[in-house]
Every structure is written in C-alpha cells, then in structure tokens.
Amino acid sequence: MQRVLSFSGQTSKPDHFADALPNYVESQHHQCVQCSLPFPAEPWMSGDVRSDVKVQVFSNRLKGGPGEPKRNVCGICQMQFLAEKLNYREVRGEQSIYLHLFPYSFQTRPFVSGLSRQITRIRNSDVLSGALRLKDAEEAMLKAAKTRETKLNFTTRTKENKAQPYGLSLPRYAETLGGVMTFPVNAVGENDTERFLFAMQYALLLQRHFGCKVLMSGAVTPPLDKEAFGDVYFDMAPLSGRGLIRHNDYREPRNNGNSNKNARGDDTGNLRQLWKELEYLYTIQRAVLVRNSKPLLKLVTAMADQALSVFHAAERLAEEKAGSGGDAGWVMRTIADEVRALAKSRGGYEMHELDDHLQQLAEIAWKGGLRGKTLKKNSLMAPMDEVLRKIGALGQELNDEVLRAAAAQDLYEHLTRIHDIESKRLHDACVKFVEAFFDGVFGEVYHGKLSRLLNHEKVLRSAFHFYIRQQIPRKAVTTNGKAGDNGGADEEPDDETPFQEGEDTGDLF
C-alpha cells in the first residue's frame, strides 16, 4: 500500500522512480510481469489463470536464447488473477476484453449495493447464466446516437435457450464490485476487428448508461488511472479499425457543446463525432443487412483504407442486398446521404472538396442527359467511364487539351448512337462535364497527380455512382394522384429511358 496508494492531486515523489529503476535493472528477467514491483516473484502457473491468459509467452522481461518462456508473477498479482478465474464462468476459446468503469468522482454505496443485488438476483433466477448480451445492439446504438437515451435490454439465454456465452460476463460473487468496476466481455467474432467492434458497443453504451468513464483494454488491471484520460479510452484498437477509432482518448465537448482543444491539444469533442459516425454506420447497416453479410465490419475496414473506399464498400453491400431480392439502385439512394457524410467525416477537407466536385459532375451528367436509355449502372456511369479511360492515356504524346477534346467528342458520339439523335446542347453538356472533371477533380483535388488518381479509379467510380443516383427525381404519388403501395414513400422512376414524355431534361432536344 505504501508503494502504490495515491490520492487525487498528489504529486509523485522523485524517490519512487529512483527506487524502481535499480530494481528493474538488477532483477532482470525476474520481475512480476504485471506490476514490476520489488516483490518476490515465482514462475506463473496456468492453473492460476483463465485459459485466455498465457503464462508462457515471449516478453521483453525474459532473457533471449533457448529455454522455456516462462513468465514470473508476484503473490499479489497471482491472487488477483486467481480471484478472476474463480469469479467468472469460463468459456472455451474465449478472448476476453476488459471494461474498466471509473466514476467521475466516486461511486455511492447505494449504487454499488443496488448493482450487486441486481447481479445476485439474475444469478439466482438463472444459475447457469454466464453473460449478459444486448438483445438488439443495433437498435440500442442508433437510439443512443440520436437521442442519447440508453435503455439497455439484456438477455442471459441464446435463441436455443442455452446459457449465453458472449457479452458482459457476470461475476459469481457480486461482492467483488467496488468503486472501480471491471467487467470482462467475451466478444464474438472471427478476427480482432470484429471482436473489438462487439466490445466497443458495450463500452460506449455503459459509459452513457452509468454516466462514468470507461477504459477498454486487454489487460485485467487498468493500465491508466481515471485522471489520465477523458470519457472513453480505447487501449487496443486494431489496425483495420483505425479508420473509425482514430484516437485512443475520447472526450465529450466541454465548451457549451462545441468541439475544441484542451491544454494538452486533445480534441474535447471527438466522442460526439464518434457517435455521429456510428449513427451513419448503423443506419447503413440496417438498410443493407442480409444474412452473414457483416456490413459494419466491411465499412469500418474500408474506413481504415481511405475515405473513398467507403463508397466502394457501400456499393458492394447494396449489390449484395439486391442479390437477395432488393434493388441495388434504390438501396444506394436510400443510404447515399449517410455514406457521403461518413466519407466526409473520415476524409476531412480534401473529401469535402471532392464532394463538391462530384456533386457538380452528377448534376451536369443528369441535367445534360449524359446517360443511356436505362437507369442501370453502366448507363449512368457513361460519362465517368469515358473521362477515366482518356485520362489514363495522359503523357507526352497526348497532352491535357487533346484528351479533353477527345473525351468530350467520344462521349458525345457514344450518346448520339444510343439515342439516335444529335443536339448542340448535348455536346455542350459533354464538354462541360469533361472540363469540370479535369479542372476540379484532377486539377484541384488531385493536383494533377495522375498516378494517385488512377490508384483511386475504382473507388472514384463507386463514389460517382452514389452521386448520380441521388440526382434521379423521386415520385411521391402514383399516376392516379394517390399514394403508392409503399405508403407514400418516394419511388424509383421507371427504369426505361431518361427522356420520358413530360420529364424535364433541361430542354436539350
């Protein structure tokens, strides 16, 4: 206690470090792997820990060379791991993630006692219960993101009425709860990112529900004290999840709801931004979800690549939805606003600039009639496909001006063959589209760097597909003036020709 006990506001004494450093140097390979305090340590035994804790793992505390990589542990830490093993039901093959809940000031005795009694009641009503799992995590996350309400509904049973193995592990002995509460989460998933996203839901919802700080870590003991982080701290975000979790420390706004920087340079509103991005993600997931598709995982992984990759991932998910009986174009237009907002949130200033140019290109293409006779993808993508084909030939032999003229002329001839009609307005629209792409996208966003643009060709196509889909006009009523079968919701125009009778095409023909 004399070595480790500290109080808020107390400054550390210099002799603490002076005492610890010689012990660390002189007792090489024999310190406790958990605390490094100068206590006697013995080889760690697998019988004292849960199966997901490995006592034989290579560590910088061990000497190199041949031999058994046996780690050492002191008596205090050994008892802590043993208590955890006895306190929680073990599931074969589990990989626990720990949620450490810190009060902003302190936990009141009635709160801790009430929570202990509630856990005891659940235990007594279902003696085989092992974990609490959210009944509808998607609905809970969406509601918390939109309204900040966190009414959580848990279950201790699976659909087959067996004990729930995944979720928030329940302690066998509720008396172990105290001022700082630690709950293991047995996360379901086939990889680290999927398991991280599962546990992240519990961390964010419990932070809102209990009104406390949450530290999410792979360590059974908190690696930080509560003064060292803001509201939520992620100690273990996988690399493929870094597009969503771009910081470790997340904080609510402290300046009347406005995001700003604190004295250490931390963004004090980044937790609100995270919730907003999660709202976009779960809204998209709800629209495209099919069996075994895992849209949340695919979108988060795409965010780790680049902002434009979100469009490609969302397009593929919409096509998967269409393959199971949906309409990919209709699904894409349904989620287009959320996909665009998510990409802009991920991509920053450059993505906002590209968003403006792609919006302009989509408006030119739709109002100018730069499409085939249907509303299928290959028809709508005609102008973008043409400029991307031409720009790939940019070089010393074919300069910028030659390619602009060739792209506009070839696009015009392609469309006149399809519609069997010629028009000066159509030609002007082709020229306007090509000029806007070369000047805006290639010139201002990519700064004339051809290799970078070509590297983004696939995701640029997907992005433009979303923008052009948003240009298709919606019909709120049927031809007889009554609401359609969908209750008056907007309907997709007939998938026949962009130049139907009575349609406003900008008086091109």
Short mmCIF file of C-alpha atoms in Angstrom, two decimals:
data_model
loop_
_atom_site.label_atom_id
_atom_site.label_comp_id
_atom_site.label_asym_id
_atom_site.label_seq_id
_atom_site.Cartn_x
_atom_site.Cartn_y
_atom_site.Cartn_z
CA MET A 1 0.00 0.00 0.00
CA GLN A 2 2.85 2.37 0.84
CA ARG A 3 4.28 1.88 -2.66
CA VAL A 4 1.15 2.13 -4.78
CA LEU A 5 -1.52 4.10 -2.89
CA SER A 6 -2.01 7.65 -4.18
CA PHE A 7 -4.68 10.32 -3.88
CA SER A 8 -6.08 12.72 -6.45
CA GLY A 9 -3.94 15.85 -6.71
CA GLN A 10 -0.98 14.23 -5.00
CA THR A 11 2.31 14.61 -6.85
CA SER A 12 4.59 11.59 -7.18
CA LYS A 13 7.76 11.68 -5.16
CA PRO A 14 11.04 11.53 -7.13
CA ASP A 15 12.35 8.75 -4.91
CA HIS A 16 9.62 6.42 -6.22
CA PHE A 17 11.31 6.34 -9.62
CA ALA A 18 14.78 6.26 -8.08
CA ASP A 19 13.75 3.20 -6.10
CA ALA A 20 12.08 1.40 -9.01
CA LEU A 21 14.80 1.83 -11.63
CA PRO A 22 17.60 -0.08 -9.81
CA ASN A 23 15.18 -2.91 -9.09
CA TYR A 24 14.21 -3.07 -12.76
CA VAL A 25 17.86 -3.19 -13.86
CA GLU A 26 19.25 -5.52 -11.19
CA SER A 27 16.37 -8.02 -11.19
CA GLN A 28 16.36 -8.66 -14.90
CA HIS A 29 14.08 -11.44 -16.11
CA HIS A 30 12.64 -11.97 -12.61
CA GLN A 31 10.22 -9.07 -12.11
CA CYS A 32 6.49 -9.59 -11.91
CA VAL A 33 5.11 -9.32 -15.46
CA GLN A 34 2.10 -7.41 -14.18
CA CYS A 35 3.30 -4.79 -11.69
CA SER A 36 7.16 -4.84 -11.76
CA LEU A 37 7.22 -4.03 -8.04
CA PRO A 38 10.21 -5.29 -5.96
CA PHE A 39 8.32 -8.23 -4.50
CA PRO A 40 9.42 -11.87 -4.69
CA ALA A 41 8.18 -13.47 -7.91
CA GLU A 42 7.70 -17.09 -8.87
CA PRO A 43 7.01 -18.84 -12.19
CA TRP A 44 3.44 -18.26 -13.29
CA MET A 45 1.30 -21.42 -13.35
CA SER A 46 -1.52 -21.99 -15.84
CA GLY A 47 -3.77 -23.33 -13.08
CA ASP A 48 -3.92 -19.85 -11.52
CA VAL A 49 -5.32 -18.08 -14.58
CA ARG A 50 -8.12 -18.33 -17.11
CA SER A 51 -7.42 -20.19 -20.33
CA ASP A 52 -7.16 -16.97 -22.38
CA VAL A 53 -4.19 -15.79 -20.26
CA LYS A 54 -0.96 -17.39 -21.42
CA VAL A 55 1.76 -17.91 -18.81
CA GLN A 56 4.30 -18.96 -21.45
CA VAL A 57 4.67 -16.00 -23.80
CA PHE A 58 7.84 -14.30 -25.01
CA SER A 59 8.32 -10.96 -23.31
CA ASN A 60 10.94 -8.24 -23.02
CA ARG A 61 11.15 -9.22 -19.36
CA LEU A 62 12.66 -12.57 -20.34
CA LYS A 63 16.19 -13.27 -21.46
CA GLY A 64 16.81 -14.35 -25.03
CA GLY A 65 18.06 -17.68 -26.26
CA PRO A 66 16.72 -21.21 -25.84
CA GLY A 67 14.58 -22.22 -22.93
CA GLU A 68 11.01 -22.09 -21.76
CA PRO A 69 9.49 -18.58 -21.99
CA LYS A 70 8.07 -18.83 -18.51
CA ARG A 71 6.90 -15.56 -17.02
CA ASN A 72 7.10 -14.64 -13.34
CA VAL A 73 4.40 -13.16 -11.14
CA CYS A 74 4.32 -11.81 -7.59
CA GLY A 75 1.97 -13.17 -4.94
CA ILE A 76 -0.37 -10.17 -5.02
CA CYS A 77 -0.93 -10.29 -8.79
CA GLN A 78 -1.19 -14.07 -8.67
CA MET A 79 -4.08 -13.80 -6.21
CA GLN A 80 -5.77 -11.19 -8.40
CA PHE A 81 -5.73 -13.47 -11.45
CA LEU A 82 -6.86 -16.42 -9.34
CA ALA A 83 -9.77 -14.39 -7.98
CA GLU A 84 -10.81 -13.51 -11.53
CA LYS A 85 -10.71 -17.17 -12.54
CA LEU A 86 -12.94 -18.14 -9.65
CA ASN A 87 -15.30 -15.18 -10.09
CA TYR A 88 -16.24 -15.60 -13.75
CA ARG A 89 -17.55 -18.54 -15.69
CA GLU A 90 -15.06 -19.65 -18.32
CA VAL A 91 -15.99 -20.29 -21.95
CA ARG A 92 -13.74 -22.47 -24.08
CA GLY A 93 -11.78 -20.47 -26.62
CA GLU A 94 -12.86 -17.10 -25.23
CA GLN A 95 -10.82 -13.95 -25.76
CA SER A 96 -11.76 -11.51 -23.03
CA ILE A 97 -11.72 -7.75 -23.41
CA TYR A 98 -11.96 -5.80 -20.18
CA LEU A 99 -14.10 -2.75 -19.48
CA HIS A 100 -12.84 -0.72 -16.52
CA LEU A 101 -15.54 1.65 -15.25
CA PHE A 102 -14.31 4.69 -13.30
CA PRO A 103 -16.64 7.14 -11.54
CA TYR A 104 -16.12 10.81 -12.35
CA SER A 105 -15.96 11.44 -8.59
CA PHE A 106 -16.92 8.32 -6.61
CA GLN A 107 -19.46 5.50 -6.63
CA THR A 108 -22.08 5.89 -3.94
CA ARG A 109 -22.68 2.99 -1.59
CA PRO A 110 -26.39 2.66 -2.56
CA PHE A 111 -25.42 2.43 -6.24
CA VAL A 112 -22.81 -0.30 -5.69
CA SER A 113 -25.12 -2.19 -3.31
CA GLY A 114 -28.04 -1.94 -5.73
CA LEU A 115 -25.95 -3.19 -8.64
CA SER A 116 -24.65 -6.07 -6.53
CA ARG A 117 -28.19 -7.08 -5.54
CA GLN A 118 -29.32 -6.92 -9.18
CA ILE A 119 -26.50 -9.23 -10.30
CA THR A 120 -27.28 -11.60 -7.42
CA ARG A 121 -30.95 -11.63 -8.46
CA ILE A 122 -30.01 -12.53 -12.04
CA ARG A 123 -27.70 -15.25 -10.78
CA ASN A 124 -30.39 -16.72 -8.53
CA SER A 125 -33.02 -16.67 -11.28
CA ASP A 126 -30.70 -18.38 -13.78
CA VAL A 127 -27.95 -20.37 -12.10
CA LEU A 128 -26.37 -21.25 -15.47
CA SER A 129 -26.14 -17.64 -16.64
CA GLY A 130 -22.67 -16.65 -17.71
CA ALA A 131 -23.00 -13.38 -19.61
CA LEU A 132 -25.41 -10.58 -20.40
CA ARG A 133 -25.85 -9.92 -24.12
CA LEU A 134 -27.72 -7.00 -25.64
CA LYS A 135 -30.95 -8.15 -27.27
CA ASP A 136 -30.69 -5.60 -30.09
CA ALA A 137 -27.31 -3.87 -30.10
CA GLU A 138 -28.00 -2.10 -33.41
CA GLU A 139 -31.21 -0.52 -32.10
CA ALA A 140 -29.55 0.47 -28.81
CA MET A 141 -26.61 2.11 -30.60
CA LEU A 142 -28.85 4.02 -33.01
CA LYS A 143 -31.08 5.29 -30.22
CA ALA A 144 -28.10 6.33 -28.10
CA ALA A 145 -26.52 8.13 -31.07
CA LYS A 146 -29.68 10.05 -31.97
CA THR A 147 -31.28 10.78 -28.60
CA ARG A 148 -28.53 9.97 -26.03
CA GLU A 149 -31.02 7.60 -24.35
CA THR A 150 -29.60 4.24 -23.31
CA LYS A 151 -32.37 1.87 -22.29
CA LEU A 152 -30.48 -1.41 -22.42
CA ASN A 153 -32.22 -4.77 -22.73
CA PHE A 154 -30.06 -7.77 -21.94
CA THR A 155 -30.61 -11.50 -22.11
CA THR A 156 -28.82 -14.39 -20.43
CA ARG A 157 -30.07 -17.00 -22.90
CA THR A 158 -29.45 -17.79 -26.55
CA LYS A 159 -32.17 -18.38 -29.15
CA GLU A 160 -31.81 -22.09 -28.36
CA ASN A 161 -32.44 -21.26 -24.67
CA LYS A 162 -28.89 -22.13 -23.68
CA ALA A 163 -26.66 -20.10 -21.39
CA GLN A 164 -25.37 -17.03 -23.24
CA PRO A 165 -21.59 -17.37 -23.72
CA TYR A 166 -21.00 -13.93 -25.27
CA GLY A 167 -21.42 -10.49 -23.81
CA LEU A 168 -20.81 -8.88 -20.44
CA SER A 169 -19.56 -11.58 -18.07
CA LEU A 170 -21.44 -11.76 -14.77
CA PRO A 171 -19.40 -12.19 -11.57
CA ARG A 172 -20.26 -15.20 -9.44
CA TYR A 173 -19.68 -13.10 -6.35
CA ALA A 174 -21.32 -9.68 -6.61
CA GLU A 175 -19.40 -8.58 -3.52
CA THR A 176 -16.34 -8.13 -5.73
CA LEU A 177 -17.85 -4.95 -7.23
CA GLY A 178 -16.38 -1.76 -5.85
CA GLY A 179 -15.59 1.84 -6.67
CA VAL A 180 -13.76 0.88 -9.87
CA MET A 181 -15.73 -1.87 -11.59
CA THR A 182 -14.14 -4.24 -14.09
CA PHE A 183 -16.27 -6.39 -16.39
CA PRO A 184 -14.80 -8.90 -18.84
CA VAL A 185 -16.51 -9.00 -22.23
CA ASN A 186 -16.38 -12.28 -24.10
CA ALA A 187 -16.54 -10.87 -27.62
CA VAL A 188 -17.92 -12.81 -30.56
CA GLY A 189 -16.09 -12.56 -33.87
CA GLU A 190 -13.70 -14.26 -36.26
CA ASN A 191 -10.98 -11.59 -36.09
CA ASP A 192 -9.67 -8.84 -33.83
CA THR A 193 -11.62 -6.07 -35.55
CA GLU A 194 -14.95 -7.88 -35.26
CA ARG A 195 -14.33 -8.65 -31.59
CA PHE A 196 -13.25 -5.06 -30.95
CA LEU A 197 -16.45 -3.67 -32.51
CA PHE A 198 -18.53 -6.05 -30.38
CA ALA A 199 -16.87 -4.89 -27.15
CA MET A 200 -16.89 -1.24 -28.24
CA GLN A 201 -20.69 -1.26 -28.24
CA TYR A 202 -20.73 -2.26 -24.58
CA ALA A 203 -18.08 0.30 -23.66
CA LEU A 204 -19.93 3.23 -25.26
CA LEU A 205 -23.38 2.22 -24.04
CA LEU A 206 -22.25 1.61 -20.46
CA GLN A 207 -20.44 4.96 -20.44
CA ARG A 208 -23.72 6.65 -21.32
CA HIS A 209 -25.90 4.42 -19.15
CA PHE A 210 -23.90 4.66 -15.91
CA GLY A 211 -22.52 8.16 -16.51
CA CYS A 212 -18.94 7.12 -15.88
CA LYS A 213 -15.57 6.86 -17.58
CA VAL A 214 -14.76 3.63 -19.42
CA LEU A 215 -11.33 2.25 -20.27
CA MET A 216 -11.41 -0.64 -22.74
CA SER A 217 -8.30 -2.79 -22.60
CA GLY A 218 -6.93 -6.27 -23.00
CA ALA A 219 -5.41 -6.00 -19.51
CA VAL A 220 -7.26 -7.33 -16.48
CA THR A 221 -6.00 -4.38 -14.44
CA PRO A 222 -6.47 -0.78 -15.64
CA PRO A 223 -3.29 0.46 -17.36
CA LEU A 224 -4.29 4.09 -16.62
CA ASP A 225 -5.91 5.94 -13.75
CA LYS A 226 -9.03 7.98 -14.37
CA GLU A 227 -7.22 11.34 -14.44
CA ALA A 228 -5.13 10.16 -17.40
CA PHE A 229 -7.97 10.08 -19.95
CA GLY A 230 -11.24 11.78 -20.83
CA ASP A 231 -14.54 9.90 -21.06
CA VAL A 232 -13.73 6.76 -23.07
CA TYR A 233 -10.29 5.29 -23.74
CA PHE A 234 -9.55 2.50 -26.23
CA ASP A 235 -6.29 0.78 -25.38
CA MET A 236 -6.42 -1.87 -28.08
CA ALA A 237 -7.92 -0.64 -31.36
CA PRO A 238 -6.80 -2.99 -34.20
CA LEU A 239 -5.10 -1.54 -37.27
CA SER A 240 -8.09 -2.28 -39.52
CA GLY A 241 -10.32 -0.36 -37.10
CA ARG A 242 -8.22 2.81 -37.07
CA GLY A 243 -10.38 4.45 -39.71
CA LEU A 244 -13.17 4.64 -37.13
CA ILE A 245 -11.13 4.76 -33.91
CA ARG A 246 -8.61 7.42 -34.91
CA HIS A 247 -7.74 8.34 -31.32
CA ASN A 248 -7.23 6.45 -28.10
CA ASP A 249 -8.73 9.09 -25.83
CA TYR A 250 -12.30 10.28 -26.48
CA ARG A 251 -13.92 13.23 -24.75
CA GLU A 252 -17.32 14.90 -24.73
CA PRO A 253 -17.44 18.62 -25.60
CA ARG A 254 -16.76 20.81 -22.58
CA ASN A 255 -17.40 24.23 -24.14
CA ASN A 256 -21.20 24.53 -24.43
CA GLY A 257 -21.32 21.57 -26.80
CA ASN A 258 -18.66 22.95 -29.13
CA SER A 259 -15.67 20.80 -30.04
CA ASN A 260 -12.38 22.47 -29.17
CA LYS A 261 -8.90 21.69 -27.97
CA ASN A 262 -7.86 21.46 -24.35
CA ALA A 263 -4.50 22.49 -22.90
CA ARG A 264 -2.90 19.20 -23.99
CA GLY A 265 -4.16 19.55 -27.55
CA ASP A 266 -6.78 16.79 -27.25
CA ASP A 267 -9.98 17.24 -29.22
CA THR A 268 -12.59 17.61 -26.49
CA GLY A 269 -15.48 16.87 -28.85
CA ASN A 270 -14.23 13.76 -30.60
CA LEU A 271 -16.57 11.43 -28.68
CA ARG A 272 -19.58 13.20 -30.15
CA GLN A 273 -18.06 12.86 -33.63
CA LEU A 274 -17.53 9.14 -33.00
CA TRP A 275 -21.18 8.73 -32.05
CA LYS A 276 -22.20 10.57 -35.23
CA GLU A 277 -20.09 8.27 -37.39
CA LEU A 278 -21.58 5.26 -35.61
CA GLU A 279 -25.05 6.60 -36.36
CA TYR A 280 -24.18 6.69 -40.07
CA LEU A 281 -22.69 3.18 -39.90
CA TYR A 282 -25.65 1.57 -38.15
CA THR A 283 -28.14 3.36 -40.41
CA ILE A 284 -26.34 1.97 -43.46
CA GLN A 285 -26.14 -1.47 -41.88
CA ARG A 286 -29.89 -1.52 -41.27
CA ALA A 287 -30.57 -0.77 -44.96
CA VAL A 288 -28.16 -3.31 -46.48
CA LEU A 289 -28.12 -6.13 -43.95
CA VAL A 290 -28.53 -9.65 -45.31
CA ARG A 291 -27.63 -12.94 -43.71
CA ASN A 292 -23.89 -13.30 -42.96
CA SER A 293 -23.00 -10.04 -44.78
CA LYS A 294 -21.36 -8.22 -41.78
CA PRO A 295 -21.78 -4.70 -43.22
CA LEU A 296 -20.46 -2.92 -40.12
CA LEU A 297 -17.18 -4.81 -40.27
CA LYS A 298 -16.76 -4.17 -44.02
CA LEU A 299 -17.48 -0.46 -43.71
CA VAL A 300 -15.13 0.04 -40.76
CA THR A 301 -12.38 -1.85 -42.58
CA ALA A 302 -12.95 0.36 -45.64
CA MET A 303 -12.61 3.47 -43.46
CA ALA A 304 -9.14 2.28 -42.44
CA ASP A 305 -8.09 2.41 -46.11
CA GLN A 306 -9.31 5.84 -47.23
CA ALA A 307 -12.48 7.90 -47.27
CA LEU A 308 -13.43 6.97 -50.86
CA SER A 309 -13.28 3.28 -50.00
CA VAL A 310 -16.47 3.77 -48.00
CA PHE A 311 -18.36 4.33 -51.28
CA HIS A 312 -16.98 1.14 -52.81
CA ALA A 313 -17.79 -0.95 -49.72
CA ALA A 314 -21.31 0.50 -49.53
CA GLU A 315 -21.88 -0.12 -53.25
CA ARG A 316 -20.87 -3.77 -52.87
CA LEU A 317 -23.17 -4.14 -49.86
CA ALA A 318 -26.07 -2.65 -51.84
CA GLU A 319 -25.40 -5.14 -54.64
CA GLU A 320 -25.40 -7.99 -52.11
CA LYS A 321 -28.75 -6.73 -50.88
CA ALA A 322 -30.05 -6.64 -54.46
CA GLY A 323 -28.85 -10.19 -54.99
CA SER A 324 -31.15 -11.33 -52.21
CA GLY A 325 -34.22 -9.73 -53.75
CA GLY A 326 -33.63 -5.97 -53.45
CA ASP A 327 -32.88 -3.18 -55.91
CA ALA A 328 -29.26 -2.01 -55.69
CA GLY A 329 -30.02 1.43 -57.16
CA TRP A 330 -32.87 2.03 -54.75
CA VAL A 331 -30.79 0.87 -51.77
CA MET A 332 -27.89 3.11 -52.81
CA ARG A 333 -30.10 6.16 -52.98
CA THR A 334 -31.59 5.30 -49.60
CA ILE A 335 -28.18 5.29 -47.90
CA ALA A 336 -26.43 7.91 -50.06
CA ASP A 337 -26.68 10.74 -47.52
CA GLU A 338 -25.17 8.62 -44.74
CA VAL A 339 -22.41 7.26 -46.98
CA ARG A 340 -21.45 10.77 -48.10
CA ALA A 341 -21.50 12.10 -44.53
CA LEU A 342 -19.38 9.19 -43.32
CA ALA A 343 -16.82 9.69 -46.09
CA LYS A 344 -16.58 13.43 -45.39
CA SER A 345 -16.18 12.82 -41.67
CA ARG A 346 -13.37 10.36 -42.39
CA GLY A 347 -11.66 12.30 -45.21
CA GLY A 348 -11.52 15.82 -43.82
CA TYR A 349 -11.00 18.89 -46.01
CA GLU A 350 -9.92 17.02 -49.16
CA MET A 351 -13.02 14.83 -49.09
CA HIS A 352 -15.25 17.88 -48.59
CA GLU A 353 -13.65 19.46 -51.65
CA LEU A 354 -14.04 16.28 -53.70
CA ASP A 355 -17.65 16.01 -52.54
CA ASP A 356 -18.44 19.41 -54.06
CA HIS A 357 -16.86 18.48 -57.40
CA LEU A 358 -18.58 15.08 -57.60
CA GLN A 359 -21.90 16.73 -56.80
CA GLN A 360 -21.31 19.20 -59.63
CA LEU A 361 -20.40 16.40 -62.05
CA ALA A 362 -23.52 14.43 -61.12
CA GLU A 363 -25.75 17.46 -61.71
CA ILE A 364 -24.15 18.13 -65.10
CA ALA A 365 -24.50 14.48 -66.11
CA TRP A 366 -28.14 14.16 -65.09
CA LYS A 367 -29.45 17.51 -66.31
CA GLY A 368 -27.44 17.17 -69.50
CA GLY A 369 -28.82 13.71 -70.26
CA LEU A 370 -25.36 12.10 -70.25
CA ARG A 371 -26.62 8.53 -69.85
CA GLY A 372 -28.02 5.64 -71.79
CA LYS A 373 -31.63 4.55 -72.15
CA THR A 374 -31.88 2.88 -68.74
CA LEU A 375 -31.09 3.68 -65.14
CA LYS A 376 -28.74 0.75 -64.76
CA LYS A 377 -25.19 1.29 -63.55
CA ASN A 378 -23.41 1.00 -66.91
CA SER A 379 -25.82 3.54 -68.39
CA LEU A 380 -25.44 6.12 -65.60
CA MET A 381 -21.66 5.71 -65.46
CA ALA A 382 -21.06 6.50 -69.16
CA PRO A 383 -19.54 10.00 -68.70
CA MET A 384 -17.27 9.00 -65.81
CA ASP A 385 -16.10 5.86 -67.62
CA GLU A 386 -15.18 7.92 -70.69
CA VAL A 387 -13.06 10.54 -68.87
CA LEU A 388 -11.27 7.89 -66.79
CA ARG A 389 -10.40 5.94 -69.95
CA LYS A 390 -9.00 9.04 -71.59
CA ILE A 391 -7.06 10.39 -68.62
CA GLY A 392 -5.20 7.10 -68.32
CA ALA A 393 -3.53 7.90 -71.66
CA LEU A 394 -2.17 11.25 -70.44
CA GLY A 395 1.51 11.65 -71.31
CA GLN A 396 3.99 13.45 -73.53
CA GLU A 397 2.30 12.29 -76.74
CA LEU A 398 -1.24 13.12 -75.61
CA ASN A 399 -1.44 16.31 -73.60
CA ASP A 400 -4.23 17.66 -71.44
CA GLU A 401 -6.01 19.67 -74.15
CA VAL A 402 -6.03 16.79 -76.66
CA LEU A 403 -7.52 14.39 -74.12
CA ARG A 404 -10.20 16.86 -73.06
CA ALA A 405 -11.35 17.31 -76.64
CA ALA A 406 -11.21 13.57 -77.36
CA ALA A 407 -13.15 12.67 -74.21
CA ALA A 408 -15.92 15.19 -74.93
CA GLN A 409 -16.23 14.14 -78.59
CA ASP A 410 -16.18 10.39 -77.91
CA LEU A 411 -18.76 10.77 -75.13
CA TYR A 412 -21.00 12.81 -77.44
CA GLU A 413 -20.74 10.26 -80.26
CA HIS A 414 -21.45 7.41 -77.85
CA LEU A 415 -24.65 9.07 -76.60
CA THR A 416 -25.86 10.07 -80.07
CA ARG A 417 -25.51 6.45 -81.22
CA ILE A 418 -27.56 5.27 -78.26
CA HIS A 419 -30.38 7.82 -78.62
CA ASP A 420 -30.12 8.19 -82.41
CA ILE A 421 -30.30 11.97 -82.10
CA GLU A 422 -27.87 14.88 -82.31
CA SER A 423 -28.02 18.09 -80.28
CA LYS A 424 -25.76 21.06 -79.64
CA ARG A 425 -26.95 21.17 -76.04
CA LEU A 426 -25.91 17.55 -75.56
CA HIS A 427 -22.47 18.33 -77.00
CA ASP A 428 -22.14 21.35 -74.69
CA ALA A 429 -23.05 19.17 -71.70
CA CYS A 430 -20.34 16.66 -72.66
CA VAL A 431 -17.76 19.44 -72.88
CA LYS A 432 -18.90 20.91 -69.57
CA PHE A 433 -18.62 17.53 -67.81
CA VAL A 434 -15.12 16.86 -69.15
CA GLU A 435 -13.91 20.37 -68.26
CA ALA A 436 -15.34 20.10 -64.74
CA PHE A 437 -13.60 16.76 -64.19
CA PHE A 438 -10.19 17.87 -65.47
CA ASP A 439 -10.28 21.27 -63.73
CA GLY A 440 -11.98 20.25 -60.48
CA VAL A 441 -11.25 16.62 -59.64
CA PHE A 442 -7.93 16.14 -61.46
CA GLY A 443 -6.62 19.68 -61.05
CA GLU A 444 -7.84 20.94 -57.66
CA VAL A 445 -8.28 17.73 -55.64
CA TYR A 446 -5.51 15.52 -57.09
CA HIS A 447 -3.26 18.46 -58.07
CA GLY A 448 -2.52 16.88 -61.46
CA LYS A 449 -1.02 13.71 -59.93
CA LEU A 450 -2.08 11.09 -62.46
CA SER A 451 -0.79 8.01 -60.62
CA ARG A 452 -2.71 8.94 -57.47
CA LEU A 453 -5.94 9.47 -59.38
CA LEU A 454 -5.58 6.19 -61.28
CA ASN A 455 -4.91 4.43 -57.98
CA HIS A 456 -8.33 5.71 -56.84
CA GLU A 457 -10.10 4.88 -60.11
CA LYS A 458 -12.20 2.03 -58.70
CA VAL A 459 -13.39 3.93 -55.65
CA LEU A 460 -14.00 7.10 -57.69
CA ARG A 461 -16.37 5.15 -59.92
CA SER A 462 -18.27 3.90 -56.88
CA ALA A 463 -18.45 7.40 -55.43
CA PHE A 464 -19.81 8.92 -58.65
CA HIS A 465 -22.37 6.11 -58.83
CA PHE A 466 -23.81 7.28 -55.49
CA TYR A 467 -23.87 10.94 -56.53
CA ILE A 468 -25.58 10.29 -59.85
CA ARG A 469 -28.15 8.05 -58.15
CA GLN A 470 -29.09 10.96 -55.91
CA GLN A 471 -29.92 13.06 -58.98
CA ILE A 472 -32.73 10.74 -60.10
CA PRO A 473 -36.03 12.53 -59.33
CA ARG A 474 -38.41 10.92 -56.87
CA LYS A 475 -42.16 10.42 -57.28
CA ALA A 476 -44.25 10.75 -54.12
CA VAL A 477 -47.58 9.72 -55.69
CA THR A 478 -48.71 7.37 -58.43
CA THR A 479 -50.22 8.46 -61.76
CA ASN A 480 -53.77 8.46 -60.30
CA GLY A 481 -52.71 11.02 -57.68
CA LYS A 482 -52.89 8.60 -54.76
CA ALA A 483 -50.08 7.41 -52.57
CA GLY A 484 -48.41 4.25 -53.79
CA ASP A 485 -48.33 0.90 -52.07
CA ASN A 486 -45.31 2.00 -50.09
CA GLY A 487 -47.43 4.38 -48.03
CA GLY A 488 -46.49 7.50 -49.93
CA ALA A 489 -42.75 6.97 -49.77
CA ASP A 490 -40.65 8.07 -52.69
CA GLU A 491 -40.50 5.63 -55.60
CA GLU A 492 -37.79 4.89 -58.17
CA PRO A 493 -38.64 6.24 -61.65
CA ASP A 494 -39.42 3.70 -64.33
CA ASP A 495 -36.19 2.04 -65.48
CA GLU A 496 -36.66 2.66 -69.19
CA THR A 497 -35.29 5.89 -70.66
CA PRO A 498 -34.06 9.18 -69.24
CA PHE A 499 -36.08 11.11 -71.82
CA GLN A 500 -39.64 10.12 -70.98
CA GLU A 501 -42.60 12.22 -72.02
CA GLY A 502 -43.13 15.19 -69.74
CA GLU A 503 -39.77 14.86 -67.99
CA ASP A 504 -37.64 17.96 -67.52
CA THR A 505 -34.37 17.29 -69.33
CA GLY A 506 -33.23 20.88 -69.47
CA ASP A 507 -34.82 21.32 -72.94
CA LEU A 508 -31.87 19.57 -74.54
CA PHE A 509 -33.73 18.07 -77.51
#
